[in-house]
Amino acid sequence: MCTELAVEHLERGVEKVLAALEVGDWRAVLQPDPTRSQALPMSGPGDLVKLGVMLRIVARSMELQTQGDVTAAWSRLAEAAGRLPIPFRRVDRPGTTMRAVLATKPRDAASEVDLAWRVARVIWREQYELAGLRAEVALATTARDKLVHACVEHLCWIEFDPFTWYRGAGPDRTSIDRRRSALCSRGTRLRQFAHPREGAISQSVWHDIGLYRGLCAEALGRLAERDAAAPWCGRDQTADLKVRRGRLRAWEFARKRRDDLDY
């Protein structure tokens, strides 16, 4: 039987990992730095351990998005959503993807229920953003447009993510490459996320848009057109939901760049 102290220790661990994922620092979960984070205990009360497992799955989905593998990231999020308590998950119809529910904050709930509610919100955020991205790419009519979408994701998940950059840390499986092969591969995976049978984005698209400089300029222009940093901003129940830091900083920079160009 777990002692009260052990339960509190596990709750603090879950809260710390949850706080990291709320701002998008998945590395603190999968590649913990002993000076900045704490390994998540995986033994104790069942409900808390289940939340810890869910958070690691969500962290892995974020890593996959950073790597550009959005299809695999979507599957991991569905897996995490399927582990949520029944009030915080739903499925539209048999055979479809399990989705997290953006539920009202429980009143006078036990700490585990409150933590589950917060975990569900993070999963809902990630699923909402990926579903919206897939819908946008599905409507894009050219390979060039889809490559621009891919570059926006590159900016949000890599270039402007403060957790990408560090010194003296352990190995990271995420490429920060800006070359044609990396961006076109990301574009192809995004394209096939929306339309699985479509082919690869060719290097002619990369050259036509003006290499990385031209591609990045178009991506920043598209980001600047957005009214908010995330597509869910302003929805009911999202007032306290955090935007991932990389997404927020990329959008802020794009807006400032637009203002700077309009001198």
mmCIF file of C-alpha atoms in Angstrom:
data_model
loop_
_atom_site.group_PDB
_atom_site.id
_atom_site.type_symbol
_atom_site.label_atom_id
_atom_site.label_comp_id
_atom_site.label_asym_id
_atom_site.label_seq_id
_atom_site.Cartn_x
_atom_site.Cartn_y
_atom_site.Cartn_z
ATOM 1 C CA MET A 1 0.000 0.000 0.000
ATOM 2 C CA CYS A 2 1.333 3.457 -0.934
ATOM 3 C CA THR A 3 1.995 5.929 1.820
ATOM 4 C CA GLU A 4 0.531 9.414 1.716
ATOM 5 C CA LEU A 5 4.023 10.775 1.076
ATOM 6 C CA ALA A 6 4.479 8.436 -1.908
ATOM 7 C CA VAL A 7 1.158 9.538 -3.379
ATOM 8 C CA GLU A 8 2.089 13.204 -3.000
ATOM 9 C CA HIS A 9 5.432 12.497 -4.681
ATOM 10 C CA LEU A 10 3.686 10.865 -7.634
ATOM 11 C CA GLU A 11 1.176 13.704 -7.898
ATOM 12 C CA ARG A 12 4.021 16.238 -7.987
ATOM 13 C CA GLY A 13 5.722 14.210 -10.701
ATOM 14 C CA VAL A 14 2.581 14.104 -12.815
ATOM 15 C CA GLU A 15 2.017 17.838 -12.314
ATOM 16 C CA LYS A 16 5.586 18.645 -13.337
ATOM 17 C CA VAL A 17 5.390 16.592 -16.523
ATOM 18 C CA LEU A 18 1.953 18.020 -17.300
ATOM 19 C CA ALA A 19 3.260 21.568 -16.873
ATOM 20 C CA ALA A 20 6.063 20.786 -19.338
ATOM 21 C CA LEU A 21 3.672 19.446 -21.963
ATOM 22 C CA GLU A 22 1.294 22.365 -21.530
ATOM 23 C CA VAL A 23 4.033 24.633 -22.909
ATOM 24 C CA GLY A 24 5.334 22.033 -25.377
ATOM 25 C CA ASP A 25 8.512 20.894 -23.631
ATOM 26 C CA TRP A 26 8.252 17.222 -24.536
ATOM 27 C CA ARG A 27 12.011 16.815 -24.188
ATOM 28 C CA ALA A 28 11.713 17.301 -20.434
ATOM 29 C CA VAL A 29 9.609 14.136 -20.420
ATOM 30 C CA LEU A 30 11.387 11.902 -22.937
ATOM 31 C CA GLN A 31 14.926 13.254 -22.510
ATOM 32 C CA PRO A 32 14.927 14.524 -18.913
ATOM 33 C CA ASP A 33 17.710 16.803 -17.736
ATOM 34 C CA PRO A 34 18.412 16.009 -14.059
ATOM 35 C CA THR A 35 19.016 19.713 -13.364
ATOM 36 C CA ARG A 36 15.657 20.809 -14.798
ATOM 37 C CA SER A 37 13.192 17.973 -14.559
ATOM 38 C CA GLN A 38 12.304 14.921 -12.580
ATOM 39 C CA ALA A 39 11.771 11.389 -13.811
ATOM 40 C CA LEU A 40 8.104 10.461 -13.689
ATOM 41 C CA PRO A 41 7.466 7.740 -11.086
ATOM 42 C CA MET A 42 5.701 4.791 -12.670
ATOM 43 C CA SER A 43 4.529 2.963 -9.567
ATOM 44 C CA GLY A 44 1.798 3.918 -7.121
ATOM 45 C CA PRO A 45 -1.983 4.416 -7.249
ATOM 46 C CA GLY A 46 -3.382 3.101 -10.517
ATOM 47 C CA ASP A 47 -5.139 6.296 -11.622
ATOM 48 C CA LEU A 48 -1.991 8.385 -11.229
ATOM 49 C CA VAL A 49 0.189 5.834 -12.995
ATOM 50 C CA LYS A 50 -2.299 5.775 -15.896
ATOM 51 C CA LEU A 51 -2.012 9.560 -16.160
ATOM 52 C CA GLY A 52 1.770 9.229 -16.229
ATOM 53 C CA VAL A 53 1.544 6.726 -19.085
ATOM 54 C CA MET A 54 -0.814 9.032 -20.993
ATOM 55 C CA LEU A 55 1.575 11.946 -20.597
ATOM 56 C CA ARG A 56 4.467 9.937 -21.994
ATOM 57 C CA ILE A 57 2.311 8.988 -24.997
ATOM 58 C CA VAL A 58 1.434 12.663 -25.531
ATOM 59 C CA ALA A 59 5.116 13.605 -25.245
ATOM 60 C CA ARG A 60 5.925 11.007 -27.891
ATOM 61 C CA SER A 61 3.234 12.444 -30.171
ATOM 62 C CA MET A 62 4.837 15.876 -29.809
ATOM 63 C CA GLU A 63 8.235 14.419 -30.652
ATOM 64 C CA LEU A 64 6.726 12.822 -33.751
ATOM 65 C CA GLN A 65 5.219 16.148 -34.803
ATOM 66 C CA THR A 66 8.619 17.760 -34.370
ATOM 67 C CA GLN A 67 10.019 15.049 -36.634
ATOM 68 C CA GLY A 68 7.240 15.693 -39.153
ATOM 69 C CA ASP A 69 5.529 12.313 -38.761
ATOM 70 C CA VAL A 70 2.036 13.698 -38.266
ATOM 71 C CA THR A 71 0.240 10.444 -39.087
ATOM 72 C CA ALA A 72 2.036 8.585 -36.307
ATOM 73 C CA ALA A 73 1.512 11.553 -33.967
ATOM 74 C CA TRP A 74 -2.241 11.417 -34.651
ATOM 75 C CA SER A 75 -2.293 7.713 -33.780
ATOM 76 C CA ARG A 76 -0.446 8.301 -30.503
ATOM 77 C CA LEU A 77 -2.936 10.997 -29.518
ATOM 78 C CA ALA A 78 -5.847 8.660 -30.214
ATOM 79 C CA GLU A 79 -4.148 6.070 -28.013
ATOM 80 C CA ALA A 80 -3.760 8.594 -25.206
ATOM 81 C CA ALA A 81 -7.369 9.778 -25.554
ATOM 82 C CA GLY A 82 -8.591 6.183 -25.340
ATOM 83 C CA ARG A 83 -6.969 5.861 -21.905
ATOM 84 C CA LEU A 84 -8.752 8.880 -20.446
ATOM 85 C CA PRO A 85 -11.569 8.422 -17.916
ATOM 86 C CA ILE A 86 -14.935 8.076 -19.660
ATOM 87 C CA PRO A 87 -16.148 11.649 -18.909
ATOM 88 C CA PHE A 88 -13.124 13.072 -20.736
ATOM 89 C CA ARG A 89 -13.243 11.055 -23.966
ATOM 90 C CA ARG A 90 -15.632 10.376 -26.819
ATOM 91 C CA VAL A 91 -15.877 8.612 -30.145
ATOM 92 C CA ASP A 92 -18.192 9.951 -32.823
ATOM 93 C CA ARG A 93 -19.118 6.549 -34.249
ATOM 94 C CA PRO A 94 -17.743 3.003 -34.179
ATOM 95 C CA GLY A 95 -14.377 2.633 -35.855
ATOM 96 C CA THR A 96 -13.438 6.310 -35.711
ATOM 97 C CA THR A 97 -10.633 7.936 -33.781
ATOM 98 C CA MET A 98 -10.981 8.329 -30.016
ATOM 99 C CA ARG A 99 -11.024 12.008 -29.098
ATOM 100 C CA ALA A 100 -10.481 13.914 -25.878
ATOM 101 C CA VAL A 101 -13.333 16.077 -24.594
ATOM 102 C CA LEU A 102 -12.951 19.730 -23.643
ATOM 103 C CA ALA A 103 -14.965 19.353 -20.460
ATOM 104 C CA THR A 104 -15.950 21.846 -17.786
ATOM 105 C CA LYS A 105 -13.575 21.918 -14.835
ATOM 106 C CA PRO A 106 -14.807 19.442 -12.191
ATOM 107 C CA ARG A 107 -16.051 21.063 -8.997
ATOM 108 C CA ASP A 108 -14.538 19.990 -5.688
ATOM 109 C CA ALA A 109 -12.907 17.041 -7.418
ATOM 110 C CA ALA A 110 -10.140 14.858 -6.032
ATOM 111 C CA SER A 111 -6.653 15.783 -7.190
ATOM 112 C CA GLU A 112 -6.477 12.797 -9.582
ATOM 113 C CA VAL A 113 -9.702 13.907 -11.292
ATOM 114 C CA ASP A 114 -8.417 17.456 -11.649
ATOM 115 C CA LEU A 115 -5.165 16.162 -13.136
ATOM 116 C CA ALA A 116 -7.102 13.940 -15.550
ATOM 117 C CA TRP A 117 -9.102 16.994 -16.638
ATOM 118 C CA ARG A 118 -5.878 18.894 -17.350
ATOM 119 C CA VAL A 119 -4.387 15.961 -19.254
ATOM 120 C CA ALA A 120 -7.565 15.722 -21.351
ATOM 121 C CA ARG A 121 -7.252 19.410 -22.245
ATOM 122 C CA VAL A 122 -3.710 18.946 -23.531
ATOM 123 C CA ILE A 123 -4.742 15.930 -25.611
ATOM 124 C CA TRP A 124 -7.772 17.861 -26.910
ATOM 125 C CA ARG A 125 -5.504 20.779 -27.897
ATOM 126 C CA GLU A 126 -3.113 18.561 -29.815
ATOM 127 C CA GLN A 127 -5.915 16.675 -31.566
ATOM 128 C CA TYR A 128 -7.772 19.870 -32.432
ATOM 129 C CA GLU A 129 -4.678 21.456 -33.981
ATOM 130 C CA LEU A 130 -3.734 18.342 -35.971
ATOM 131 C CA ALA A 131 -7.285 17.839 -37.228
ATOM 132 C CA GLY A 132 -7.412 21.469 -38.315
ATOM 133 C CA LEU A 133 -4.047 21.176 -40.039
ATOM 134 C CA ARG A 134 -5.179 18.080 -41.935
ATOM 135 C CA ALA A 135 -8.343 19.860 -43.062
ATOM 136 C CA GLU A 136 -6.342 22.866 -44.298
ATOM 137 C CA VAL A 137 -3.875 20.717 -46.211
ATOM 138 C CA ALA A 138 -6.714 18.688 -47.720
ATOM 139 C CA LEU A 139 -8.075 21.914 -49.220
ATOM 140 C CA ALA A 140 -4.686 23.038 -50.568
ATOM 141 C CA THR A 141 -4.632 22.602 -54.338
ATOM 142 C CA THR A 142 -0.898 22.791 -55.079
ATOM 143 C CA ALA A 143 2.245 21.090 -53.831
ATOM 144 C CA ARG A 144 3.700 24.541 -53.221
ATOM 145 C CA ASP A 145 0.880 25.423 -50.840
ATOM 146 C CA LYS A 146 1.341 22.168 -48.954
ATOM 147 C CA LEU A 147 5.079 22.800 -48.665
ATOM 148 C CA VAL A 148 4.314 26.188 -47.126
ATOM 149 C CA HIS A 149 2.071 24.477 -44.567
ATOM 150 C CA ALA A 150 4.965 22.148 -43.782
ATOM 151 C CA CYS A 151 7.318 25.082 -43.277
ATOM 152 C CA VAL A 152 4.854 26.695 -40.863
ATOM 153 C CA GLU A 153 5.001 23.492 -38.819
ATOM 154 C CA HIS A 154 8.805 23.544 -39.020
ATOM 155 C CA LEU A 155 8.828 27.077 -37.637
ATOM 156 C CA CYS A 156 6.406 26.267 -34.817
ATOM 157 C CA TRP A 157 7.942 22.960 -33.761
ATOM 158 C CA ILE A 158 11.652 23.650 -34.372
ATOM 159 C CA GLU A 159 12.856 27.135 -35.280
ATOM 160 C CA PHE A 160 10.888 29.086 -32.667
ATOM 161 C CA ASP A 161 10.559 26.361 -30.069
ATOM 162 C CA PRO A 162 12.809 27.496 -27.173
ATOM 163 C CA PHE A 163 13.293 23.880 -26.109
ATOM 164 C CA THR A 164 14.976 22.981 -29.415
ATOM 165 C CA TRP A 165 18.124 24.893 -28.559
ATOM 166 C CA TYR A 166 20.524 23.899 -25.806
ATOM 167 C CA ARG A 167 24.141 23.040 -25.081
ATOM 168 C CA GLY A 168 25.606 19.957 -23.437
ATOM 169 C CA ALA A 169 22.423 17.892 -23.484
ATOM 170 C CA GLY A 170 22.004 14.281 -24.468
ATOM 171 C CA PRO A 171 21.219 12.937 -27.949
ATOM 172 C CA ASP A 172 18.150 14.266 -29.736
ATOM 173 C CA ARG A 173 16.520 12.297 -32.544
ATOM 174 C CA THR A 174 14.960 15.446 -34.020
ATOM 175 C CA SER A 175 16.610 16.989 -37.060
ATOM 176 C CA ILE A 176 16.816 20.776 -37.219
ATOM 177 C CA ASP A 177 17.899 20.634 -40.857
ATOM 178 C CA ARG A 178 16.625 23.430 -43.132
ATOM 179 C CA ARG A 179 17.699 21.743 -46.347
ATOM 180 C CA ARG A 180 15.451 20.728 -49.219
ATOM 181 C CA SER A 181 15.371 17.043 -48.313
ATOM 182 C CA ALA A 182 14.150 17.713 -44.749
ATOM 183 C CA LEU A 183 11.467 20.265 -45.668
ATOM 184 C CA CYS A 184 10.193 18.351 -48.698
ATOM 185 C CA SER A 185 10.027 15.167 -46.618
ATOM 186 C CA ARG A 186 7.986 17.027 -43.994
ATOM 187 C CA GLY A 187 5.759 18.376 -46.755
ATOM 188 C CA THR A 188 5.267 14.916 -48.236
ATOM 189 C CA ARG A 189 4.277 13.430 -44.881
ATOM 190 C CA LEU A 190 1.852 16.266 -44.285
ATOM 191 C CA ARG A 191 0.412 15.873 -47.775
ATOM 192 C CA GLN A 192 -0.099 12.136 -47.222
ATOM 193 C CA PHE A 193 -1.656 12.776 -43.812
ATOM 194 C CA ALA A 194 -4.486 14.501 -45.680
ATOM 195 C CA HIS A 195 -4.408 12.298 -48.812
ATOM 196 C CA PRO A 196 -2.540 9.025 -48.173
ATOM 197 C CA ARG A 197 -2.207 8.130 -51.865
ATOM 198 C CA GLU A 198 -0.553 11.346 -52.999
ATOM 199 C CA GLY A 199 3.081 11.265 -54.051
ATOM 200 C CA ALA A 200 6.183 13.010 -52.798
ATOM 201 C CA ILE A 201 6.821 16.736 -53.107
ATOM 202 C CA SER A 202 9.589 17.160 -55.664
ATOM 203 C CA GLN A 203 12.654 19.369 -55.552
ATOM 204 C CA SER A 204 11.214 21.471 -58.395
ATOM 205 C CA VAL A 205 8.671 22.879 -55.924
ATOM 206 C CA TRP A 206 11.521 23.799 -53.568
ATOM 207 C CA HIS A 207 13.443 25.603 -56.297
ATOM 208 C CA ASP A 208 10.347 27.314 -57.675
ATOM 209 C CA ILE A 209 9.498 28.860 -54.294
ATOM 210 C CA GLY A 210 13.007 30.242 -53.808
ATOM 211 C CA LEU A 211 14.696 27.622 -51.601
ATOM 212 C CA TYR A 212 14.503 28.002 -47.823
ATOM 213 C CA ARG A 213 14.552 31.801 -47.875
ATOM 214 C CA GLY A 214 11.543 32.042 -50.175
ATOM 215 C CA LEU A 215 9.704 29.212 -48.453
ATOM 216 C CA CYS A 216 10.236 30.693 -45.005
ATOM 217 C CA ALA A 217 9.046 34.099 -46.201
ATOM 218 C CA GLU A 218 5.780 32.601 -47.450
ATOM 219 C CA ALA A 219 5.339 30.591 -44.256
ATOM 220 C CA LEU A 220 5.854 33.664 -42.084
ATOM 221 C CA GLY A 221 3.403 35.583 -44.233
ATOM 222 C CA ARG A 222 0.802 32.887 -43.740
ATOM 223 C CA LEU A 223 1.390 32.843 -39.987
ATOM 224 C CA ALA A 224 1.002 36.615 -39.831
ATOM 225 C CA GLU A 225 -2.444 36.359 -41.413
ATOM 226 C CA ARG A 226 -3.774 34.347 -38.484
ATOM 227 C CA ASP A 227 -5.837 36.258 -35.960
ATOM 228 C CA ALA A 228 -4.541 34.175 -33.051
ATOM 229 C CA ALA A 229 -1.605 31.937 -32.281
ATOM 230 C CA ALA A 230 -3.786 28.806 -32.157
ATOM 231 C CA PRO A 231 -7.016 27.945 -34.002
ATOM 232 C CA TRP A 232 -8.855 27.161 -30.766
ATOM 233 C CA CYS A 233 -8.167 30.537 -29.125
ATOM 234 C CA GLY A 234 -11.443 32.201 -28.163
ATOM 235 C CA ARG A 235 -13.452 28.982 -27.945
ATOM 236 C CA ASP A 236 -15.446 28.194 -24.836
ATOM 237 C CA GLN A 237 -13.461 26.494 -22.062
ATOM 238 C CA THR A 238 -10.084 27.550 -23.521
ATOM 239 C CA ALA A 239 -9.405 30.760 -21.583
ATOM 240 C CA ASP A 240 -6.730 29.109 -19.412
ATOM 241 C CA LEU A 241 -5.439 26.673 -22.020
ATOM 242 C CA LYS A 242 -1.833 27.421 -22.918
ATOM 243 C CA VAL A 243 -0.474 27.765 -26.433
ATOM 244 C CA ARG A 244 2.733 25.793 -26.962
ATOM 245 C CA ARG A 245 5.674 28.164 -26.716
ATOM 246 C CA GLY A 246 7.053 27.368 -30.166
ATOM 247 C CA ARG A 247 3.724 28.027 -31.842
ATOM 248 C CA LEU A 248 3.217 31.238 -29.887
ATOM 249 C CA ARG A 249 6.714 32.624 -30.562
ATOM 250 C CA ALA A 250 6.538 31.815 -34.276
ATOM 251 C CA TRP A 251 3.212 33.639 -34.594
ATOM 252 C CA GLU A 252 4.487 36.635 -32.606
ATOM 253 C CA PHE A 253 7.589 36.900 -34.772
ATOM 254 C CA ALA A 254 5.561 36.635 -37.973
ATOM 255 C CA ARG A 255 3.270 39.462 -36.870
ATOM 256 C CA LYS A 256 6.204 41.663 -35.891
ATOM 257 C CA ARG A 257 7.945 40.927 -39.189
ATOM 258 C CA ARG A 258 4.816 41.974 -41.073
ATOM 259 C CA ASP A 259 4.708 45.242 -39.135
ATOM 260 C CA ASP A 260 8.425 45.828 -39.762
ATOM 261 C CA LEU A 261 7.983 45.335 -43.512
ATOM 262 C CA ASP A 262 5.171 47.885 -43.526
ATOM 263 C CA TYR A 263 7.431 50.826 -42.680
#
